[in-house]
Short mmCIF file of C-alpha atoms in Angstrom, two decimals:
data_model
loop_
_atom_site.label_atom_id
_atom_site.label_comp_id
_atom_site.label_asym_id
_atom_site.label_seq_id
_atom_site.Cartn_x
_atom_site.Cartn_y
_atom_site.Cartn_z
CA MET A 1 58.36 -6.58 28.96
CA LYS A 2 55.87 -9.48 29.05
CA ASN A 3 53.53 -7.47 31.25
CA LEU A 4 53.61 -4.55 28.82
CA ASP A 5 52.76 -6.86 25.89
CA LYS A 6 49.90 -8.43 27.84
CA THR A 7 48.60 -5.02 28.88
CA LEU A 8 48.69 -3.69 25.31
CA LEU A 9 47.01 -6.82 23.97
CA LEU A 10 44.31 -6.73 26.65
CA THR A 11 43.71 -3.01 26.04
CA ALA A 12 43.36 -3.58 22.29
CA ILE A 13 40.90 -6.45 22.84
CA ILE A 14 38.78 -4.40 25.24
CA PHE A 15 38.82 -1.42 22.88
CA PHE A 16 37.67 -3.45 19.87
CA ALA A 17 35.09 -5.37 21.91
CA GLY A 18 33.72 -2.07 23.19
CA CYS A 19 33.38 -0.74 19.66
CA GLU A 20 31.44 -3.82 18.60
CA THR A 21 28.93 -3.69 21.45
CA GLY A 22 27.80 -0.09 20.85
CA LEU A 23 24.74 0.94 18.90
CA LYS A 24 24.75 -0.59 15.45
CA ASN A 25 23.51 1.09 12.33
CA LYS A 26 20.79 -1.16 10.93
CA THR A 27 21.43 -0.18 7.32
CA THR A 28 24.32 -1.12 5.12
CA THR A 29 25.72 0.72 2.13
CA ASN A 30 23.64 -1.52 -0.15
CA ASP A 31 20.47 -0.64 1.79
CA MET A 32 21.19 3.08 1.43
CA ASN A 33 20.95 2.75 -2.35
CA ASN A 34 17.33 1.60 -1.96
CA ILE A 35 16.26 4.46 0.31
CA SER A 36 14.62 7.39 -1.41
CA THR A 37 16.14 10.81 -0.86
CA ASN A 38 12.69 12.40 -0.78
CA SER A 39 10.91 12.57 2.52
CA GLY A 40 7.96 10.27 2.91
CA ILE A 41 7.36 6.59 2.88
CA VAL A 42 10.13 4.60 1.27
CA ASN A 43 8.11 1.87 -0.39
CA GLU A 44 5.81 4.22 -2.33
CA LYS A 45 2.26 2.83 -2.74
CA LYS A 46 3.06 -0.55 -1.16
CA SER A 47 3.62 1.07 2.20
CA THR A 48 0.41 3.07 2.51
CA ALA A 49 -2.56 1.76 4.40
CA THR A 50 -6.05 3.04 3.79
CA TYR A 51 -8.69 3.11 6.46
CA SER A 52 -11.04 0.24 5.82
CA LYS A 53 -12.61 -2.70 7.57
CA SER A 54 -11.29 -5.17 5.01
CA SER A 55 -8.59 -7.68 5.82
CA GLY A 56 -5.05 -6.28 5.66
CA ASN A 57 -1.84 -7.97 4.61
CA LYS A 58 0.54 -8.86 7.43
CA LYS A 59 4.19 -8.41 6.57
CA SER A 60 7.15 -8.67 8.87
CA GLU A 61 8.96 -5.91 6.96
CA ILE A 62 9.26 -2.62 8.85
CA ARG A 63 8.32 0.31 6.66
CA LYS A 64 10.29 3.52 7.19
CA ILE A 65 9.05 7.10 7.19
CA PHE A 66 11.50 9.99 6.96
CA SER A 67 10.34 12.93 9.07
CA LYS A 68 11.97 16.00 10.54
CA SER A 69 9.00 16.66 12.83
CA ALA A 70 8.15 13.25 14.29
CA ILE A 71 10.01 11.78 17.25
CA PRO A 72 12.18 8.95 15.89
CA GLY A 73 10.95 5.54 16.95
CA TYR A 74 8.40 2.90 16.12
CA TYR A 75 4.75 3.74 15.47
CA ILE A 76 1.67 1.78 14.49
CA GLN A 77 0.17 3.28 11.34
CA VAL A 78 -3.61 3.03 11.56
CA GLY A 79 -4.54 5.21 8.60
CA HIS A 80 -3.37 7.06 5.50
CA PHE A 81 -5.40 9.87 3.99
CA GLU A 82 -4.65 11.66 0.71
CA ASP A 83 -5.60 15.32 0.29
CA HIS A 84 -7.69 15.50 3.49
CA LYS A 85 -7.25 15.17 7.22
CA PRO A 86 -8.87 12.25 9.08
CA ASP A 87 -12.54 12.88 9.85
CA SER A 88 -14.01 13.25 13.33
CA VAL A 89 -15.33 9.65 13.40
CA PHE A 90 -11.85 8.26 12.82
CA MET A 91 -10.28 10.66 15.34
CA SER A 92 -12.85 9.67 17.99
CA LYS A 93 -11.87 6.00 17.50
CA ILE A 94 -8.25 6.92 18.18
CA LYS A 95 -9.20 8.98 21.23
CA ARG A 96 -11.40 6.17 22.66
CA SER A 97 -8.52 3.70 22.36
CA GLY A 98 -6.52 5.72 24.89
CA LEU A 99 -3.33 5.24 22.89
CA PRO A 100 -0.94 8.13 22.22
CA SER A 101 -1.52 9.36 18.68
CA TYR A 102 0.11 11.62 16.13
CA ILE A 103 -1.13 12.85 12.74
CA MET A 104 1.86 13.32 10.44
CA GLU A 105 1.41 15.69 7.51
CA LYS A 106 3.71 15.05 4.54
CA TYR A 107 3.79 16.62 1.09
CA GLU A 108 4.70 14.57 -1.97
CA ASP A 109 4.51 15.99 -5.48
CA GLY A 110 2.56 18.98 -4.16
CA ARG A 111 -0.14 16.80 -2.59
CA ALA A 112 -0.81 16.51 1.12
CA ASN A 113 -0.73 13.08 2.75
CA TYR A 114 -1.81 12.52 6.33
CA TYR A 115 -0.63 9.50 8.31
CA ALA A 116 -2.46 8.51 11.50
CA LEU A 117 0.18 7.04 13.83
CA ILE A 118 -0.03 5.49 17.29
CA GLY A 119 3.09 5.88 19.41
CA PRO A 120 6.02 6.49 19.59
CA TYR A 121 7.48 3.31 21.02
CA ARG A 122 11.16 2.76 21.78
CA SER A 123 11.41 -0.68 20.21
CA TYR A 124 9.74 -2.78 17.55
CA ASN A 125 8.76 -5.35 20.20
CA GLU A 126 7.00 -2.72 22.32
CA ALA A 127 4.99 -1.54 19.29
CA LYS A 128 4.28 -5.14 18.28
CA GLY A 129 2.96 -5.86 21.79
CA VAL A 130 0.44 -3.03 21.53
CA GLU A 131 -0.53 -4.15 18.03
CA ASP A 132 -0.94 -7.79 19.14
CA ARG A 133 -3.19 -6.82 22.06
CA GLY A 134 -5.69 -5.56 19.50
CA ARG A 135 -6.04 -1.97 20.67
CA ALA A 136 -4.65 -0.64 17.37
CA LYS A 137 -6.79 -3.11 15.42
CA SER A 138 -9.89 -1.60 17.06
CA ILE A 139 -9.04 1.61 15.18
CA SER A 140 -8.07 0.01 11.85
CA TYR A 141 -7.87 -3.67 10.98
CA GLY A 142 -5.03 -3.01 8.52
CA ALA A 143 -2.72 -1.41 11.15
CA PHE A 144 1.00 -2.08 10.77
CA ILE A 145 4.29 -0.97 12.31
CA VAL A 146 6.45 1.77 10.79
CA GLU A 147 9.73 3.30 11.90
CA THR A 148 10.28 7.05 11.69
CA ILE A 149 13.79 8.18 10.87
CA ARG A 150 15.36 11.61 10.71
CA PRO A 151 16.55 12.34 7.15
#
């Protein structure tokens, strides 16, 4: 009987430990209340970056983009364009960098928004490494990391 008790206890411990070491959802119920149900960037105007040579703000916060078309993962956003696609000069900068790029087209309130993204990267650290090496900054000084999520 002692062996059966030990076996059951050990099985329960392994089962619960296995559940805890799986993939964790990074959001909590409280966080879900803050996430917009519309597709697009969560933090409205705060999360958009415009293409300019001026100094950008560095924040450690990861901005999230909801997209059905983009591959989920981490990207470096190097530009945001309202009502028009990026011009050929900007696109040639991206091409010269040699980094994988993606132009995401999103519609908000009937207006087209285009996001110039570098990536995807599997982890935040991988995207941060590319950003820190300066290749993304050669395209846009205000580049920052975003995470795309399926709605």
